[in-house]
Amino acid sequence: MIEKELIELKSLQIDLDDEKSIKLFVETLNELKNKGYDKLKIEIKTSTEQELIKSDLDIEVFKKIKETQDLPDWVVINLMLASGKLKESKFKLRLPNE
């Protein structure tokens, strides 16, 4: 499968706490297989807010870095998670107060 030649066939939002949602996902995979598709690329995405909460990251620090550096959300999150070093450092104290 060549990455640059991929096209989007479907997009689903799955609630992992909802059995109907999971059933829809399985049905969609079966439907695609029955139509002759044998390879798919599945991308897992979440909201920035959910990732910040799940990773126990300081939302205010995230906002300050994002505004100061003008970076995409995922870059800032990866920066804050980098080897766990930044998360537990005193980096927050070095950020300019607004």
PDB file of C-alpha atoms in Angstrom:
ATOM      1  CA  MET A   1       0.000   0.000   0.000  1.00  0.00           C
ATOM      2  CA  ILE A   2       1.569   3.278  -1.098  1.00  0.00           C
ATOM      3  CA  GLU A   3       0.808   6.024   1.431  1.00  0.00           C
ATOM      4  CA  LYS A   4       0.520   8.920  -1.032  1.00  0.00           C
ATOM      5  CA  GLU A   5      -1.931   6.983  -3.184  1.00  0.00           C
ATOM      6  CA  LEU A   6      -4.451   6.331  -0.400  1.00  0.00           C
ATOM      7  CA  ILE A   7      -7.972   7.758  -0.645  1.00  0.00           C
ATOM      8  CA  GLU A   8     -10.573   8.127   2.085  1.00  0.00           C
ATOM      9  CA  LEU A   9     -13.521   5.747   1.734  1.00  0.00           C
ATOM     10  CA  LYS A  10     -15.279   6.249   5.054  1.00  0.00           C
ATOM     11  CA  SER A  11     -14.920   8.105   8.288  1.00  0.00           C
ATOM     12  CA  LEU A  12     -16.449   6.874  11.542  1.00  0.00           C
ATOM     13  CA  GLN A  13     -16.548   8.303  15.028  1.00  0.00           C
ATOM     14  CA  ILE A  14     -16.441   5.482  17.540  1.00  0.00           C
ATOM     15  CA  ASP A  15     -17.446   5.793  21.189  1.00  0.00           C
ATOM     16  CA  LEU A  16     -15.596   2.981  22.951  1.00  0.00           C
ATOM     17  CA  ASP A  17     -18.180   3.066  25.748  1.00  0.00           C
ATOM     18  CA  ASP A  18     -21.053   2.430  23.325  1.00  0.00           C
ATOM     19  CA  GLU A  19     -21.588  -1.155  22.115  1.00  0.00           C
ATOM     20  CA  LYS A  20     -23.661   0.076  19.135  1.00  0.00           C
ATOM     21  CA  SER A  21     -20.738   2.200  18.011  1.00  0.00           C
ATOM     22  CA  ILE A  22     -18.318  -0.725  18.211  1.00  0.00           C
ATOM     23  CA  LYS A  23     -20.805  -2.952  16.387  1.00  0.00           C
ATOM     24  CA  LEU A  24     -21.038  -0.335  13.601  1.00  0.00           C
ATOM     25  CA  PHE A  25     -17.268  -0.377  13.271  1.00  0.00           C
ATOM     26  CA  VAL A  26     -17.160  -4.181  12.910  1.00  0.00           C
ATOM     27  CA  GLU A  27     -20.067  -4.111  10.436  1.00  0.00           C
ATOM     28  CA  THR A  28     -18.290  -1.463   8.375  1.00  0.00           C
ATOM     29  CA  LEU A  29     -15.120  -3.573   8.222  1.00  0.00           C
ATOM     30  CA  ASN A  30     -17.129  -6.620   7.153  1.00  0.00           C
ATOM     31  CA  GLU A  31     -18.974  -4.559   4.534  1.00  0.00           C
ATOM     32  CA  LEU A  32     -15.686  -3.331   3.070  1.00  0.00           C
ATOM     33  CA  LYS A  33     -14.259  -6.857   3.026  1.00  0.00           C
ATOM     34  CA  ASN A  34     -17.386  -8.151   1.260  1.00  0.00           C
ATOM     35  CA  LYS A  35     -16.945  -5.418  -1.367  1.00  0.00           C
ATOM     36  CA  GLY A  36     -13.476  -6.763  -2.137  1.00  0.00           C
ATOM     37  CA  TYR A  37     -11.228  -4.529  -0.085  1.00  0.00           C
ATOM     38  CA  ASP A  38      -8.382  -6.453   1.517  1.00  0.00           C
ATOM     39  CA  LYS A  39      -6.186  -3.725   2.982  1.00  0.00           C
ATOM     40  CA  LEU A  40      -7.089  -0.628   4.986  1.00  0.00           C
ATOM     41  CA  LYS A  41      -5.255   2.020   6.921  1.00  0.00           C
ATOM     42  CA  ILE A  42      -6.970   2.918  10.178  1.00  0.00           C
ATOM     43  CA  GLU A  43      -6.013   6.195  11.844  1.00  0.00           C
ATOM     44  CA  ILE A  44      -6.847   6.665  15.508  1.00  0.00           C
ATOM     45  CA  LYS A  45      -7.534  10.280  16.440  1.00  0.00           C
ATOM     46  CA  THR A  46      -8.703  11.952  19.609  1.00  0.00           C
ATOM     47  CA  SER A  47      -9.407  15.478  20.763  1.00  0.00           C
ATOM     48  CA  THR A  48      -6.663  17.676  22.167  1.00  0.00           C
ATOM     49  CA  GLU A  49      -8.641  18.086  25.385  1.00  0.00           C
ATOM     50  CA  GLN A  50      -9.031  14.336  25.848  1.00  0.00           C
ATOM     51  CA  GLU A  51      -5.316  13.751  25.234  1.00  0.00           C
ATOM     52  CA  LEU A  52      -4.299  16.468  27.712  1.00  0.00           C
ATOM     53  CA  ILE A  53      -6.563  14.972  30.387  1.00  0.00           C
ATOM     54  CA  LYS A  54      -5.492  11.368  29.675  1.00  0.00           C
ATOM     55  CA  SER A  55      -1.818  12.333  29.799  1.00  0.00           C
ATOM     56  CA  ASP A  56      -2.334  14.443  32.933  1.00  0.00           C
ATOM     57  CA  LEU A  57      -0.818  17.510  31.283  1.00  0.00           C
ATOM     58  CA  ASP A  58      -1.310  21.034  32.574  1.00  0.00           C
ATOM     59  CA  ILE A  59      -3.812  22.695  30.229  1.00  0.00           C
ATOM     60  CA  GLU A  60      -2.603  26.212  31.055  1.00  0.00           C
ATOM     61  CA  VAL A  61       1.008  25.294  30.238  1.00  0.00           C
ATOM     62  CA  PHE A  62      -0.196  23.724  26.995  1.00  0.00           C
ATOM     63  CA  LYS A  63      -2.043  26.934  26.064  1.00  0.00           C
ATOM     64  CA  LYS A  64       0.953  29.151  26.870  1.00  0.00           C
ATOM     65  CA  ILE A  65       3.354  27.050  24.799  1.00  0.00           C
ATOM     66  CA  LYS A  66       0.885  26.850  21.920  1.00  0.00           C
ATOM     67  CA  GLU A  67       0.310  30.621  21.892  1.00  0.00           C
ATOM     68  CA  THR A  68       3.974  31.529  22.344  1.00  0.00           C
ATOM     69  CA  GLN A  69       5.378  29.107  19.776  1.00  0.00           C
ATOM     70  CA  ASP A  70       2.387  29.015  17.386  1.00  0.00           C
ATOM     71  CA  LEU A  71       2.667  25.220  17.051  1.00  0.00           C
ATOM     72  CA  PRO A  72       0.062  22.566  16.203  1.00  0.00           C
ATOM     73  CA  ASP A  73      -1.564  20.891  19.206  1.00  0.00           C
ATOM     74  CA  TRP A  74       0.088  17.509  18.619  1.00  0.00           C
ATOM     75  CA  VAL A  75       3.571  19.087  18.537  1.00  0.00           C
ATOM     76  CA  VAL A  76       3.014  20.806  21.873  1.00  0.00           C
ATOM     77  CA  ILE A  77       1.637  17.616  23.444  1.00  0.00           C
ATOM     78  CA  ASN A  78       4.618  15.594  22.181  1.00  0.00           C
ATOM     79  CA  LEU A  79       6.943  18.292  23.493  1.00  0.00           C
ATOM     80  CA  MET A  80       5.336  18.154  26.923  1.00  0.00           C
ATOM     81  CA  LEU A  81       5.509  14.357  26.974  1.00  0.00           C
ATOM     82  CA  ALA A  82       9.098  14.149  25.697  1.00  0.00           C
ATOM     83  CA  SER A  83      10.603  11.406  27.804  1.00  0.00           C
ATOM     84  CA  GLY A  84       8.520  12.660  30.723  1.00  0.00           C
ATOM     85  CA  LYS A  85      11.308  15.132  31.487  1.00  0.00           C
ATOM     86  CA  LEU A  86       9.465  18.334  30.652  1.00  0.00           C
ATOM     87  CA  LYS A  87       6.291  17.251  32.415  1.00  0.00           C
ATOM     88  CA  GLU A  88       8.103  16.889  35.727  1.00  0.00           C
ATOM     89  CA  SER A  89      10.491  19.813  35.362  1.00  0.00           C
ATOM     90  CA  LYS A  90       9.970  23.352  36.585  1.00  0.00           C
ATOM     91  CA  PHE A  91       9.368  24.462  32.998  1.00  0.00           C
ATOM     92  CA  LYS A  92       6.025  25.995  33.957  1.00  0.00           C
ATOM     93  CA  LEU A  93       7.816  28.475  36.244  1.00  0.00           C
ATOM     94  CA  ARG A  94       9.964  29.730  33.353  1.00  0.00           C
ATOM     95  CA  LEU A  95       7.030  30.620  31.116  1.00  0.00           C
ATOM     96  CA  PRO A  96       6.285  34.332  30.889  1.00  0.00           C
ATOM     97  CA  ASN A  97       3.252  35.453  32.827  1.00  0.00           C
ATOM     98  CA  GLU A  98       0.623  37.276  30.871  1.00  0.00           C
TER      99      GLU A  98
END
